[in-house]
Amino acid sequence: MHDQEHFEFHCLYFYQQKNNIVDELEAAGIQVHLIPSSNLGLFFQVRKVRAFAKELGIDIIHAHLPWAGILSRFVGNKLNIPIVYTEHNTWDRYNKVSYWGNRMSFKNQDIAIAVSNEVALSMQLNSMIDPYKRGGRMKIKVIQNGVNTEVFRRMSDAGCRMSDADTSLRGGSTTPKQFDLNITPSNLRPKDKLISSIGIPPEAKVIGIVAVFRDQKRLWVWIDLALKILQRCENTHFLLVGDGEWRSRLEKQIVESGKSAHFHLVGVQKQVIPYLSLMDIYLSTSEFEGLPIAMLEAMSCEVPVVSTRAGGIGEVVQHGVQGFLSEIEEYDELADYCIELITHPTLHQRMATAARKRVVEHFSMKRMVEELEGVYDSVIGRIETTKTFTN
């Protein structure tokens, strides 16, 4: 969606091996470069990144998260390249090394972007050593996450768009490739066949989530809530899309509950739209968040949200309009809200419609891209072609 006549994008990422999202970035016209490295190893990559930026004539560096931010500030200030930094989480969630490295180098950038107001407040409170950027303007700007609402639409009962390979348990991104957007007979899969392959009865209500299985998501609480919901709504099934360190413990918890037939862990899916289209409710039990893109994608697919009021979630979901919210630790309320939506179909339909409307009007990728391009222009001034890379 970026203006590629005005901006030439290079994505530089640090990992031990090629990431599955590379193909999608390249399909979108972005040049992708890998420098194998761990977080701590980034300190040894400064010269390499500096040479990379000089060779390509990079005009702006846009970094995401603390480690890439710290590295970019070293590189950008040496080469006098403007630095844009996006923060996706509140600072109290980082370890001490990330926290202090980020804080001590924070002044050496041109603008910091927060994905939610809560993240912005966290940055303001923790960067008081230099709350203004070079030139006297405020360092922090809120640009909330957005999703492609033209792509993320609910699949009809007639079919879910996916190939047979898409049901494999493999890594990937939640963003469909550009060339997957056309529905043809070869990639149209009837909804009843998809739910049958997963093991969900056609008439069942489905509560789901798309997430990395880690502590932050509190998925053991998610499973407990599911079991409470089953006591009242026996024909409910639970769909978990994703993977992570908690998977084996969650599987054990499910087996011990004696309700394994109601739980479906389908792994990481390259295309999540078919799975979001099976969900009636998106349930989140997170302890903390920035502004979760997976939730925005679900809402764009007309899935009402029941969630803790973690991070920026309360900036998106209006309680009682697009879903229901509870305070963190008030988990029992979430089960009650799910039951209310299951047992009141008119309320559910109203919230489903409102969920998509909310994202289309306020959290579209088009809006986010326009705001980002405005930031780029503000830090460098408009020129005929601007090269930028993000890491």
Short mmCIF file of C-alpha atoms in Angstrom, two decimals:
data_model
loop_
_atom_site.label_atom_id
_atom_site.label_comp_id
_atom_site.label_asym_id
_atom_site.label_seq_id
_atom_site.Cartn_x
_atom_site.Cartn_y
_atom_site.Cartn_z
CA MET A 1 0.00 0.00 0.00
CA HIS A 2 3.01 2.31 0.28
CA ASP A 3 3.71 4.72 -2.56
CA GLN A 4 6.48 2.73 -4.23
CA GLU A 5 7.18 5.51 -6.72
CA HIS A 6 8.15 7.70 -3.79
CA PHE A 7 9.64 5.10 -1.45
CA GLU A 8 11.98 2.20 -2.15
CA PHE A 9 11.82 -0.29 0.73
CA HIS A 10 14.53 -2.59 2.02
CA CYS A 11 13.76 -4.89 4.95
CA LEU A 12 16.81 -5.90 6.99
CA TYR A 13 16.15 -8.54 9.63
CA PHE A 14 18.29 -10.39 12.13
CA TYR A 15 17.67 -14.08 12.68
CA GLN A 16 19.50 -17.38 12.50
CA GLN A 17 17.71 -18.49 9.33
CA LYS A 18 15.35 -17.33 6.61
CA ASN A 19 11.92 -16.35 7.95
CA ASN A 20 8.71 -17.53 6.30
CA ILE A 21 7.44 -13.98 5.86
CA VAL A 22 10.23 -13.21 3.37
CA ASP A 23 8.29 -14.52 0.36
CA GLU A 24 5.33 -12.31 1.19
CA LEU A 25 7.48 -9.20 1.61
CA GLU A 26 9.21 -9.84 -1.70
CA ALA A 27 5.83 -10.42 -3.40
CA ALA A 28 4.87 -6.95 -2.15
CA GLY A 29 7.90 -5.42 -3.88
CA ILE A 30 10.13 -5.12 -0.79
CA GLN A 31 13.80 -6.11 -1.01
CA VAL A 32 14.64 -8.36 1.95
CA HIS A 33 18.09 -8.87 3.48
CA LEU A 34 19.09 -11.31 6.24
CA ILE A 35 21.96 -10.83 8.68
CA PRO A 36 22.18 -13.96 10.87
CA SER A 37 22.34 -12.78 14.49
CA SER A 38 20.88 -13.14 17.95
CA ASN A 39 19.73 -10.14 20.00
CA LEU A 40 23.03 -9.76 21.84
CA GLY A 41 24.88 -10.41 18.58
CA LEU A 42 23.43 -7.22 17.12
CA PHE A 43 26.15 -5.21 18.84
CA PHE A 44 28.65 -6.90 16.51
CA GLN A 45 26.65 -6.01 13.40
CA VAL A 46 26.99 -2.22 13.58
CA ARG A 47 29.74 -2.00 10.95
CA LYS A 48 27.94 -4.40 8.63
CA VAL A 49 24.67 -2.48 8.86
CA ARG A 50 26.47 0.84 8.48
CA ALA A 51 28.14 -0.42 5.28
CA PHE A 52 24.78 -1.71 4.05
CA ALA A 53 23.14 1.69 4.58
CA LYS A 54 26.00 3.54 2.85
CA GLU A 55 26.08 1.17 -0.12
CA LEU A 56 22.34 1.51 -0.80
CA GLY A 57 22.18 5.21 -0.01
CA ILE A 58 19.53 4.74 2.65
CA ASP A 59 17.70 7.96 3.53
CA ILE A 60 15.61 6.79 6.51
CA ILE A 61 15.98 3.94 8.98
CA HIS A 62 12.74 2.68 10.54
CA ALA A 63 13.39 0.24 13.40
CA HIS A 64 10.99 -1.88 15.41
CA LEU A 65 11.46 -3.00 19.04
CA PRO A 66 14.41 -2.25 21.38
CA TRP A 67 17.30 -4.29 20.00
CA ALA A 68 16.85 -3.12 16.41
CA GLY A 69 16.23 0.38 17.74
CA ILE A 70 19.51 0.47 19.69
CA LEU A 71 21.48 -0.78 16.68
CA SER A 72 19.79 1.68 14.32
CA ARG A 73 20.59 4.64 16.56
CA PHE A 74 24.29 3.72 16.50
CA VAL A 75 24.21 3.41 12.70
CA GLY A 76 21.98 6.38 11.93
CA ASN A 77 23.76 8.89 14.09
CA LYS A 78 27.16 7.95 12.68
CA LEU A 79 25.88 8.42 9.11
CA ASN A 80 23.50 11.29 9.93
CA ILE A 81 20.50 9.26 8.73
CA PRO A 82 17.11 10.08 10.33
CA ILE A 83 15.83 7.38 12.68
CA VAL A 84 12.17 6.42 13.05
CA TYR A 85 11.45 3.94 15.84
CA THR A 86 8.22 2.01 16.47
CA GLU A 87 7.47 0.62 19.92
CA HIS A 88 4.99 -2.25 20.17
CA ASN A 89 4.91 -2.82 23.91
CA THR A 90 5.06 -1.09 27.27
CA TRP A 91 8.59 -0.78 28.62
CA ASP A 92 7.93 -2.51 31.93
CA ARG A 93 7.63 -5.79 30.00
CA TYR A 94 11.23 -5.74 28.77
CA ASN A 95 14.19 -7.30 30.54
CA LYS A 96 16.72 -4.99 32.17
CA VAL A 97 19.24 -5.09 29.33
CA SER A 98 16.62 -4.22 26.69
CA TYR A 99 15.06 -1.60 28.93
CA TRP A 100 18.23 0.30 29.79
CA GLY A 101 19.76 -0.02 26.33
CA ASN A 102 16.59 1.41 24.85
CA ARG A 103 16.29 4.17 27.42
CA MET A 104 19.90 5.36 27.30
CA SER A 105 19.93 5.58 23.49
CA PHE A 106 16.36 6.82 23.10
CA LYS A 107 17.32 10.46 22.55
CA ASN A 108 19.35 9.55 19.48
CA GLN A 109 16.43 9.31 17.08
CA ASP A 110 14.14 11.68 15.24
CA ILE A 111 10.72 10.33 16.12
CA ALA A 112 9.28 7.45 18.12
CA ILE A 113 5.98 5.86 17.13
CA ALA A 114 3.71 4.06 19.58
CA VAL A 115 1.12 1.54 18.39
CA SER A 116 -1.31 2.57 21.15
CA ASN A 117 -1.85 5.37 23.64
CA GLU A 118 -0.81 3.11 26.51
CA VAL A 119 2.48 2.34 24.78
CA ALA A 120 2.99 6.08 24.18
CA LEU A 121 2.41 6.83 27.87
CA SER A 122 4.91 4.15 28.83
CA MET A 123 7.54 5.68 26.56
CA GLN A 124 6.88 9.17 27.89
CA LEU A 125 7.17 8.06 31.52
CA ASN A 126 10.35 6.08 30.90
CA SER A 127 12.21 8.53 28.65
CA MET A 128 12.01 11.64 30.84
CA ILE A 129 15.78 11.98 30.58
CA ASP A 130 15.13 13.51 27.15
CA PRO A 131 11.43 13.80 26.31
CA TYR A 132 11.99 15.96 23.24
CA LYS A 133 13.73 15.00 20.04
CA ARG A 134 16.43 16.79 18.10
CA GLY A 135 14.96 20.05 16.84
CA GLY A 136 12.57 20.51 19.74
CA ARG A 137 9.55 18.60 18.44
CA MET A 138 7.90 15.86 20.49
CA LYS A 139 9.57 12.50 20.06
CA ILE A 140 6.46 10.34 20.41
CA LYS A 141 3.59 9.96 17.94
CA VAL A 142 0.76 7.44 18.15
CA ILE A 143 0.08 5.51 14.94
CA GLN A 144 -2.22 2.65 15.77
CA ASN A 145 -1.86 -0.65 13.94
CA GLY A 146 -4.05 -1.29 10.93
CA VAL A 147 -5.05 -4.22 8.73
CA ASN A 148 -6.03 -4.61 5.10
CA THR A 149 -9.80 -4.63 5.42
CA GLU A 150 -10.27 -5.42 1.72
CA VAL A 151 -8.37 -8.67 2.21
CA PHE A 152 -9.61 -9.58 5.68
CA ARG A 153 -13.26 -10.31 4.96
CA ARG A 154 -15.33 -13.13 6.34
CA MET A 155 -15.58 -16.08 3.98
CA SER A 156 -19.17 -17.07 3.25
CA ASP A 157 -20.57 -20.50 4.09
CA ALA A 158 -20.11 -21.33 0.41
CA GLY A 159 -16.40 -21.65 0.75
CA CYS A 160 -13.14 -20.88 2.50
CA ARG A 161 -10.20 -19.83 0.33
CA MET A 162 -7.22 -22.07 0.93
CA SER A 163 -5.18 -24.82 -0.71
CA ASP A 164 -4.67 -28.25 0.79
CA ALA A 165 -1.15 -27.27 1.83
CA ASP A 166 -2.49 -24.44 3.95
CA THR A 167 -3.80 -26.87 6.58
CA SER A 168 -0.30 -28.08 7.42
CA LEU A 169 1.25 -27.15 10.73
CA ARG A 170 3.96 -24.78 9.61
CA GLY A 171 5.30 -21.33 10.32
CA GLY A 172 4.10 -18.28 8.52
CA SER A 173 2.53 -14.86 8.55
CA THR A 174 -1.08 -13.93 9.16
CA THR A 175 -1.09 -11.77 6.05
CA PRO A 176 -2.21 -13.43 2.79
CA LYS A 177 0.06 -13.12 -0.21
CA GLN A 178 -1.00 -10.71 -2.90
CA PHE A 179 -1.47 -13.53 -5.41
CA ASP A 180 -3.81 -15.41 -3.05
CA LEU A 181 -6.51 -12.75 -3.20
CA ASN A 182 -8.38 -14.14 -6.23
CA ILE A 183 -10.99 -16.78 -5.50
CA THR A 184 -11.04 -19.51 -8.15
CA PRO A 185 -12.59 -23.00 -8.20
CA SER A 186 -9.15 -24.48 -7.51
CA ASN A 187 -8.69 -22.67 -4.19
CA LEU A 188 -12.32 -22.49 -3.04
CA ARG A 189 -12.90 -24.99 -0.30
CA PRO A 190 -16.43 -25.54 1.07
CA LYS A 191 -16.74 -24.44 4.67
CA ASP A 192 -18.23 -27.77 5.72
CA LYS A 193 -15.17 -29.58 4.37
CA LEU A 194 -12.82 -27.31 6.30
CA ILE A 195 -14.64 -27.72 9.60
CA SER A 196 -14.94 -31.45 8.95
CA SER A 197 -11.18 -31.71 8.40
CA ILE A 198 -10.63 -29.94 11.71
CA GLY A 199 -13.28 -31.98 13.51
CA ILE A 200 -15.82 -29.27 14.32
CA PRO A 201 -19.53 -30.12 13.92
CA PRO A 202 -21.23 -27.80 11.36
CA GLU A 203 -23.79 -26.55 13.88
CA ALA A 204 -21.26 -25.85 16.67
CA LYS A 205 -20.40 -22.38 17.95
CA VAL A 206 -16.68 -21.69 17.65
CA ILE A 207 -14.59 -19.59 20.03
CA GLY A 208 -11.05 -19.00 18.84
CA ILE A 209 -7.78 -17.13 19.01
CA VAL A 210 -4.71 -16.58 16.82
CA ALA A 211 -1.61 -16.26 18.98
CA VAL A 212 1.92 -17.25 19.84
CA PHE A 213 1.62 -19.69 22.74
CA ARG A 214 3.65 -17.83 25.37
CA ASP A 215 3.20 -16.61 28.95
CA GLN A 216 1.82 -13.21 27.94
CA LYS A 217 -1.28 -14.79 26.37
CA ARG A 218 -2.22 -16.79 29.51
CA LEU A 219 -3.66 -19.56 27.42
CA TRP A 220 -3.95 -21.89 30.40
CA VAL A 221 -6.57 -19.43 31.63
CA TRP A 222 -8.11 -19.50 28.15
CA ILE A 223 -8.53 -23.29 28.45
CA ASP A 224 -10.05 -22.95 31.94
CA LEU A 225 -12.57 -20.44 30.59
CA ALA A 226 -13.40 -22.77 27.71
CA LEU A 227 -14.20 -25.55 30.17
CA LYS A 228 -16.50 -23.20 32.12
CA ILE A 229 -18.27 -22.21 28.92
CA LEU A 230 -18.78 -25.89 28.05
CA GLN A 231 -20.68 -26.41 31.28
CA ARG A 232 -23.37 -24.03 29.99
CA CYS A 233 -23.00 -24.33 26.22
CA GLU A 234 -22.21 -27.94 25.39
CA ASN A 235 -22.16 -27.49 21.62
CA THR A 236 -19.22 -25.07 21.68
CA HIS A 237 -15.82 -25.82 20.15
CA PHE A 238 -12.52 -24.03 20.67
CA LEU A 239 -10.06 -23.23 17.88
CA LEU A 240 -6.47 -22.22 18.65
CA VAL A 241 -4.37 -21.08 15.69
CA GLY A 242 -0.67 -20.76 16.45
CA ASP A 243 2.16 -22.47 18.28
CA GLY A 244 4.82 -21.81 20.88
CA GLU A 245 6.50 -22.90 24.07
CA TRP A 246 3.21 -23.49 25.91
CA ARG A 247 1.76 -25.94 23.39
CA SER A 248 2.66 -29.20 25.13
CA ARG A 249 1.40 -27.92 28.49
CA LEU A 250 -1.86 -26.78 26.93
CA GLU A 251 -2.32 -30.13 25.23
CA LYS A 252 -1.77 -31.87 28.57
CA GLN A 253 -4.30 -29.56 30.25
CA ILE A 254 -6.85 -30.35 27.55
CA VAL A 255 -6.34 -34.11 27.76
CA GLU A 256 -6.67 -34.06 31.54
CA SER A 257 -9.96 -32.16 31.22
CA GLY A 258 -11.55 -35.05 29.36
CA LYS A 259 -12.88 -32.63 26.72
CA SER A 260 -10.31 -33.09 23.98
CA ALA A 261 -12.97 -33.48 21.29
CA HIS A 262 -13.96 -29.83 21.80
CA PHE A 263 -10.44 -28.38 21.32
CA HIS A 264 -8.67 -27.93 17.99
CA LEU A 265 -5.03 -26.81 17.87
CA VAL A 266 -4.28 -26.38 14.17
CA GLY A 267 -0.78 -24.93 14.42
CA VAL A 268 0.57 -21.85 12.68
CA GLN A 269 -1.31 -21.15 9.46
CA LYS A 270 -0.02 -19.10 6.57
CA GLN A 271 -3.56 -17.99 5.76
CA VAL A 272 -5.77 -17.33 8.76
CA ILE A 273 -8.83 -15.91 7.00
CA PRO A 274 -10.52 -19.34 6.63
CA TYR A 275 -10.01 -20.00 10.34
CA LEU A 276 -11.19 -16.56 11.41
CA SER A 277 -14.25 -17.17 9.25
CA LEU A 278 -15.10 -20.23 11.35
CA MET A 279 -14.99 -18.25 14.60
CA ASP A 280 -18.08 -16.83 16.28
CA ILE A 281 -16.11 -15.17 19.11
CA TYR A 282 -12.48 -14.07 19.42
CA LEU A 283 -11.44 -14.68 23.04
CA SER A 284 -8.26 -13.12 24.46
CA THR A 285 -6.89 -13.57 27.99
CA SER A 286 -3.66 -11.58 27.54
CA GLU A 287 -1.91 -10.05 30.53
CA PHE A 288 -0.40 -7.32 28.37
CA GLU A 289 -0.46 -6.23 24.74
CA GLY A 290 0.55 -3.41 22.44
CA LEU A 291 -2.26 -3.40 19.91
CA PRO A 292 -2.75 -6.97 18.63
CA ILE A 293 -3.01 -7.23 14.86
CA ALA A 294 -4.57 -10.71 15.02
CA MET A 295 -7.50 -9.23 16.93
CA LEU A 296 -7.93 -6.49 14.31
CA GLU A 297 -7.90 -9.14 11.59
CA ALA A 298 -10.61 -11.09 13.44
CA MET A 299 -12.77 -7.99 13.81
CA SER A 300 -12.34 -7.22 10.11
CA CYS A 301 -13.74 -10.72 9.50
CA GLU A 302 -16.82 -9.86 11.59
CA VAL A 303 -15.80 -11.67 14.75
CA PRO A 304 -16.81 -9.91 17.99
CA VAL A 305 -14.15 -9.78 20.70
CA VAL A 306 -14.26 -10.88 24.33
CA SER A 307 -11.01 -9.85 25.99
CA THR A 308 -9.12 -8.47 28.92
CA ARG A 309 -8.54 -4.74 28.72
CA ALA A 310 -4.83 -5.30 28.05
CA GLY A 311 -2.71 -2.63 26.37
CA GLY A 312 -4.38 -0.99 23.40
CA ILE A 313 -7.30 -3.43 23.21
CA GLY A 314 -9.54 -0.98 25.05
CA GLU A 315 -8.70 1.65 22.43
CA VAL A 316 -10.19 -0.59 19.73
CA VAL A 317 -13.03 -2.53 21.35
CA GLN A 318 -15.79 -0.43 22.88
CA HIS A 319 -17.35 -2.44 25.69
CA GLY A 320 -20.83 -3.55 24.72
CA VAL A 321 -20.47 -2.43 21.09
CA GLN A 322 -17.93 -4.61 19.25
CA GLY A 323 -17.60 -7.08 22.10
CA PHE A 324 -17.02 -7.21 25.84
CA LEU A 325 -14.01 -6.32 27.99
CA SER A 326 -12.97 -7.21 31.51
CA GLU A 327 -10.19 -5.91 33.70
CA ILE A 328 -7.09 -8.09 33.82
CA GLU A 329 -7.53 -10.87 36.40
CA GLU A 330 -11.35 -10.64 36.17
CA TYR A 331 -11.34 -13.70 33.96
CA ASP A 332 -14.64 -15.22 35.07
CA GLU A 333 -16.42 -12.28 33.45
CA LEU A 334 -15.03 -13.34 30.09
CA ALA A 335 -16.74 -16.73 30.29
CA ASP A 336 -20.04 -15.04 31.15
CA TYR A 337 -19.69 -12.66 28.20
CA CYS A 338 -19.01 -15.54 25.80
CA ILE A 339 -22.09 -17.37 27.04
CA GLU A 340 -24.16 -14.21 26.57
CA LEU A 341 -23.06 -13.91 22.95
CA ILE A 342 -23.67 -17.60 22.26
CA THR A 343 -27.17 -17.53 23.71
CA HIS A 344 -28.24 -14.20 22.18
CA PRO A 345 -27.80 -14.45 18.38
CA THR A 346 -29.25 -11.01 17.67
CA LEU A 347 -26.72 -9.41 20.02
CA HIS A 348 -23.95 -11.47 18.43
CA GLN A 349 -24.87 -10.36 14.92
CA ARG A 350 -25.03 -6.72 15.95
CA MET A 351 -21.56 -6.89 17.54
CA ALA A 352 -20.12 -8.81 14.57
CA THR A 353 -21.26 -6.08 12.18
CA ALA A 354 -20.00 -3.37 14.52
CA ALA A 355 -16.60 -5.08 14.82
CA ARG A 356 -15.88 -4.85 11.11
CA LYS A 357 -17.27 -1.32 10.89
CA ARG A 358 -14.94 -0.21 13.69
CA VAL A 359 -11.83 -1.57 11.97
CA VAL A 360 -12.79 -0.30 8.52
CA GLU A 361 -13.39 3.22 9.82
CA HIS A 362 -10.52 3.57 12.30
CA PHE A 363 -7.93 0.77 11.97
CA SER A 364 -7.38 0.22 8.26
CA MET A 365 -3.94 -0.35 6.81
CA LYS A 366 -4.59 2.49 4.36
CA ARG A 367 -4.87 4.94 7.26
CA MET A 368 -1.77 3.53 8.96
CA VAL A 369 0.31 3.72 5.77
CA GLU A 370 -0.72 7.32 5.10
CA GLU A 371 0.33 8.31 8.62
CA LEU A 372 3.67 6.50 8.30
CA GLU A 373 4.43 8.15 4.97
CA GLY A 374 3.64 11.49 6.58
CA VAL A 375 6.23 10.72 9.25
CA TYR A 376 8.85 9.79 6.64
CA ASP A 377 8.25 13.01 4.73
CA SER A 378 8.39 15.06 7.92
CA VAL A 379 11.82 13.79 8.92
CA ILE A 380 13.51 14.05 5.57
CA GLY A 381 11.42 16.32 3.32
CA ARG A 382 9.89 15.20 0.08
CA ILE A 383 12.36 14.17 -2.63
CA GLU A 384 11.78 12.39 -5.91
CA THR A 385 12.66 8.91 -4.60
CA THR A 386 13.41 8.06 -1.00
CA LYS A 387 15.13 4.84 -0.02
CA THR A 388 14.27 3.45 3.38
CA PHE A 389 14.83 0.23 5.21
CA THR A 390 13.08 -1.21 8.22
CA ASN A 391 14.44 -3.69 10.73
#
